[in-house]
PDB file of C-alpha atoms and ligand atoms in Angstrom:
ATOM      1  CA  MET A 195      -7.147   5.653 -13.276  1.00  0.00           C
ATOM      2  CA  HIS A 196      -7.262   5.234  -9.583  1.00  0.00           C
ATOM      3  CA  GLU A 197      -3.807   3.187 -10.089  1.00  0.00           C
ATOM      4  CA  MET A 198      -2.544   6.077 -11.772  1.00  0.00           C
ATOM      5  CA  SER A 199      -2.679   8.559  -8.730  1.00  0.00           C
ATOM      6  CA  LEU A 200      -1.522   6.140  -6.189  1.00  0.00           C
ATOM      7  CA  ALA A 201       1.376   5.457  -8.578  1.00  0.00           C
ATOM      8  CA  GLU A 202       1.864   9.329  -8.068  1.00  0.00           C
ATOM      9  CA  ASN A 203       1.609   9.186  -4.554  1.00  0.00           C
ATOM     10  CA  VAL A 204       4.019   6.581  -4.177  1.00  0.00           C
ATOM     11  CA  LEU A 205       6.193   8.793  -6.052  1.00  0.00           C
ATOM     12  CA  GLN A 206       5.550  11.923  -3.713  1.00  0.00           C
ATOM     13  CA  MET A 207       6.501   9.861  -0.541  1.00  0.00           C
ATOM     14  CA  ILE A 208       9.557   8.602  -2.320  1.00  0.00           C
ATOM     15  CA  GLU A 209      10.632  12.220  -3.494  1.00  0.00           C
ATOM     16  CA  GLU A 210       9.583  13.490   0.213  1.00  0.00           C
ATOM     17  CA  ALA A 211      11.618  11.057   2.129  1.00  0.00           C
ATOM     18  CA  ALA A 212      14.935  11.440  -0.356  1.00  0.00           C
ATOM     19  CA  LEU A 213      14.642  15.253   0.718  1.00  0.00           C
ATOM     20  CA  THR A 214      14.424  14.404   4.972  1.00  0.00           C
ATOM     21  CA  GLN A 215      16.768  11.178   4.572  1.00  0.00           C
ATOM     22  CA  ASP A 216      19.341  12.733   1.516  1.00  0.00           C
ATOM     23  CA  PHE A 217      19.796  10.070  -0.975  1.00  0.00           C
ATOM     24  CA  SER A 218      19.598  10.486  -4.811  1.00  0.00           C
ATOM     25  CA  ARG A 219      18.790   7.267  -6.064  1.00  0.00           C
ATOM     26  CA  VAL A 220      16.245   4.698  -5.324  1.00  0.00           C
ATOM     27  CA  HIS A 221      16.282   0.965  -6.108  1.00  0.00           C
ATOM     28  CA  THR A 222      13.938  -1.052  -4.459  1.00  0.00           C
ATOM     29  CA  VAL A 223      10.754   0.468  -2.859  1.00  0.00           C
ATOM     30  CA  TRP A 224       8.566  -2.219  -0.332  1.00  0.00           C
ATOM     31  CA  LEU A 225       5.112  -1.134  -0.729  1.00  0.00           C
ATOM     32  CA  GLU A 226       2.542  -2.532   1.814  1.00  0.00           C
ATOM     33  CA  ILE A 227      -1.056  -2.593   0.463  1.00  0.00           C
ATOM     34  CA  GLY A 228      -3.959  -3.568   2.119  1.00  0.00           C
ATOM     35  CA  GLN A 229      -6.370  -5.942   0.759  1.00  0.00           C
ATOM     36  CA  LEU A 230      -8.882  -3.671   1.532  1.00  0.00           C
ATOM     37  CA  ALA A 231      -7.413  -0.901  -0.415  1.00  0.00           C
ATOM     38  CA  CYS A 232      -8.782  -2.221  -3.672  1.00  0.00           C
ATOM     39  CA  VAL A 233      -5.215  -1.876  -5.571  1.00  0.00           C
ATOM     40  CA  GLU A 234      -5.152  -3.315  -8.883  1.00  0.00           C
ATOM     41  CA  THR A 235      -1.176  -4.014  -8.312  1.00  0.00           C
ATOM     42  CA  GLN A 236      -0.528  -5.230 -12.000  1.00  0.00           C
ATOM     43  CA  SER A 237      -1.466  -1.436 -13.111  1.00  0.00           C
ATOM     44  CA  LEU A 238      -0.103  -0.095 -10.461  1.00  0.00           C
ATOM     45  CA  ARG A 239       3.422  -1.521 -11.226  1.00  0.00           C
ATOM     46  CA  PHE A 240       2.724   0.046 -14.745  1.00  0.00           C
ATOM     47  CA  TYR A 241       1.720   3.364 -13.639  1.00  0.00           C
ATOM     48  CA  PHE A 242       4.844   3.722 -11.376  1.00  0.00           C
ATOM     49  CA  ASP A 243       7.056   2.562 -14.005  1.00  0.00           C
ATOM     50  CA  VAL A 244       5.835   5.230 -16.151  1.00  0.00           C
ATOM     51  CA  VAL A 245       5.425   8.312 -13.523  1.00  0.00           C
ATOM     52  CA  ALA A 246       9.091   7.257 -11.831  1.00  0.00           C
ATOM     53  CA  GLN A 247      10.722   7.887 -15.467  1.00  0.00           C
ATOM     54  CA  ASP A 248      12.565  10.461 -14.992  1.00  0.00           C
ATOM     55  CA  SER A 249      12.707  10.698 -11.360  1.00  0.00           C
ATOM     56  CA  ILE A 250      15.226   9.434  -8.695  1.00  0.00           C
ATOM     57  CA  ALA A 251      12.725   5.758  -8.805  1.00  0.00           C
ATOM     58  CA  ARG A 252      13.445   5.338 -12.298  1.00  0.00           C
ATOM     59  CA  ASN A 253      14.112   1.489 -12.842  1.00  0.00           C
ATOM     60  CA  ALA A 254      13.382   1.115  -9.278  1.00  0.00           C
ATOM     61  CA  LYS A 255      11.706  -2.156  -8.420  1.00  0.00           C
ATOM     62  CA  LEU A 256       8.664  -2.271  -6.532  1.00  0.00           C
ATOM     63  CA  GLU A 257       8.222  -5.461  -3.591  1.00  0.00           C
ATOM     64  CA  ILE A 258       4.732  -5.411  -2.880  1.00  0.00           C
ATOM     65  CA  ILE A 259       3.855  -6.566   0.565  1.00  0.00           C
ATOM     66  CA  ASP A 260      -0.364  -7.707   1.033  1.00  0.00           C
ATOM     67  CA  LYS A 261      -1.589  -6.944   3.978  1.00  0.00           C
ATOM     68  CA  PRO A 262      -4.571  -8.543   5.280  1.00  0.00           C
ATOM     69  CA  GLY A 263      -7.542  -6.242   6.609  1.00  0.00           C
ATOM     70  CA  GLN A 264      -9.013  -6.063   9.811  1.00  0.00           C
ATOM     71  CA  GLY A 265     -12.008  -5.275  10.894  1.00  0.00           C
ATOM     72  CA  TRP A 266     -13.964  -4.198  14.622  1.00  0.00           C
ATOM     73  CA  CYS A 267     -16.811  -6.474  15.667  1.00  0.00           C
ATOM     74  CA  ASN A 268     -18.950  -4.453  18.183  1.00  0.00           C
ATOM     75  CA  VAL A 269     -20.944  -7.567  19.258  1.00  0.00           C
ATOM     76  CA  CYS A 270     -17.889  -9.479  19.827  1.00  0.00           C
ATOM     77  CA  ARG A 271     -15.916  -6.402  20.840  1.00  0.00           C
ATOM     78  CA  ARG A 272     -12.490  -7.729  19.778  1.00  0.00           C
ATOM     79  CA  PRO A 273     -10.998  -7.635  16.207  1.00  0.00           C
ATOM     80  CA  THR A 274     -11.544 -10.003  13.430  1.00  0.00           C
ATOM     81  CA  ARG A 275      -9.567 -10.473  10.360  1.00  0.00           C
ATOM     82  CA  ILE A 276     -11.384  -9.934   6.905  1.00  0.00           C
ATOM     83  CA  SER A 277     -10.730  -9.692   3.495  1.00  0.00           C
ATOM     84  CA  SER A 278     -13.082  -7.262   1.642  1.00  0.00           C
ATOM     85  CA  ARG A 279     -15.207  -4.791   3.124  1.00  0.00           C
ATOM     86  CA  HIS A 280     -18.314  -6.118   3.579  1.00  0.00           C
ATOM     87  CA  ASP A 281     -17.175  -9.566   5.387  1.00  0.00           C
ATOM     88  CA  ALA A 282     -18.830 -10.836   8.379  1.00  0.00           C
ATOM     89  CA  CYS A 283     -17.363 -11.088  11.513  1.00  0.00           C
ATOM     90  CA  GLU A 284     -15.771 -14.638  11.598  1.00  0.00           C
ATOM     91  CA  LYS A 285     -16.560 -15.440  15.399  1.00  0.00           C
ATOM     92  CA  CYS A 286     -20.441 -14.109  15.198  1.00  0.00           C
ATOM     93  CA  GLY A 287     -21.357 -13.099  11.715  1.00  0.00           C
ATOM     94  CA  ASN A 288     -22.176  -9.898  12.628  1.00  0.00           C
ATOM     95  CA  TYR A 289     -22.187  -7.457   9.550  1.00  0.00           C
ATOM     96  CA  GLY A 290     -21.136  -3.752   9.731  1.00  0.00           C
ATOM     97  CA  LEU A 291     -17.845  -4.191  10.927  1.00  0.00           C
ATOM     98  CA  GLN A 292     -15.861  -1.086  11.714  1.00  0.00           C
ATOM     99  CA  ILE A 293     -12.289  -1.374   9.179  1.00  0.00           C
ATOM    100  CA  MET A 294      -9.332  -0.779  11.537  1.00  0.00           C
ATOM    101  CA  ASP A 295      -6.751  -1.815   9.354  1.00  0.00           C
ATOM    102  CA  GLY A 296      -5.914  -3.015   5.650  1.00  0.00           C
ATOM    103  CA  ASP A 297      -7.526  -0.239   3.630  1.00  0.00           C
ATOM    104  CA  SER A 298      -4.266   1.875   2.989  1.00  0.00           C
ATOM    105  CA  MET A 299      -1.208   1.643   1.118  1.00  0.00           C
ATOM    106  CA  ARG A 300       2.263   2.667   2.653  1.00  0.00           C
ATOM    107  CA  ILE A 301       6.459   2.769   1.931  1.00  0.00           C
ATOM    108  CA  THR A 302       7.632   0.438   4.821  1.00  0.00           C
ATOM    109  CA  GLU A 303      11.381   0.243   3.067  1.00  0.00           C
ATOM    110  CA  LEU A 304      13.099   1.779   0.558  1.00  0.00           C
ATOM    111  CA  GLU A 305      16.573   0.897  -0.727  1.00  0.00           C
ATOM    112  CA  VAL A 306      18.514   3.565  -2.258  1.00  0.00           C
ATOM    113  CA  GLU A 307      22.094   5.282  -2.204  1.00  0.00           C
TER     114      GLU A 307
HETATM  115 ZN1   ZN B 608     -18.373 -10.954  16.238  1.00  0.00          ZN
END
């Protein structure tokens, strides 16, 4: 049910944007999802359709952009690319990286009218 509440969050973000940017209909939503966010995109799409049914985003298309994860290695003192939270540094193999990016979800663009 994780995706259900994420879908509700997305709709909430859209409705907040509608208030400040003054639009009444959303056609496309570009959603950036970090690889570390553990989001099942198939079910997110499904639940989004469900929660958006009676909203300004009904029938809106969901464009999902994958964002790679990034961790910080304390040994190398540099960022490293990771695809899961348990990955090691790609340079030195150190575990216990600090997650810097790719663990969240955000709307990057909305096509509206
Ligand atoms: Zn390292």
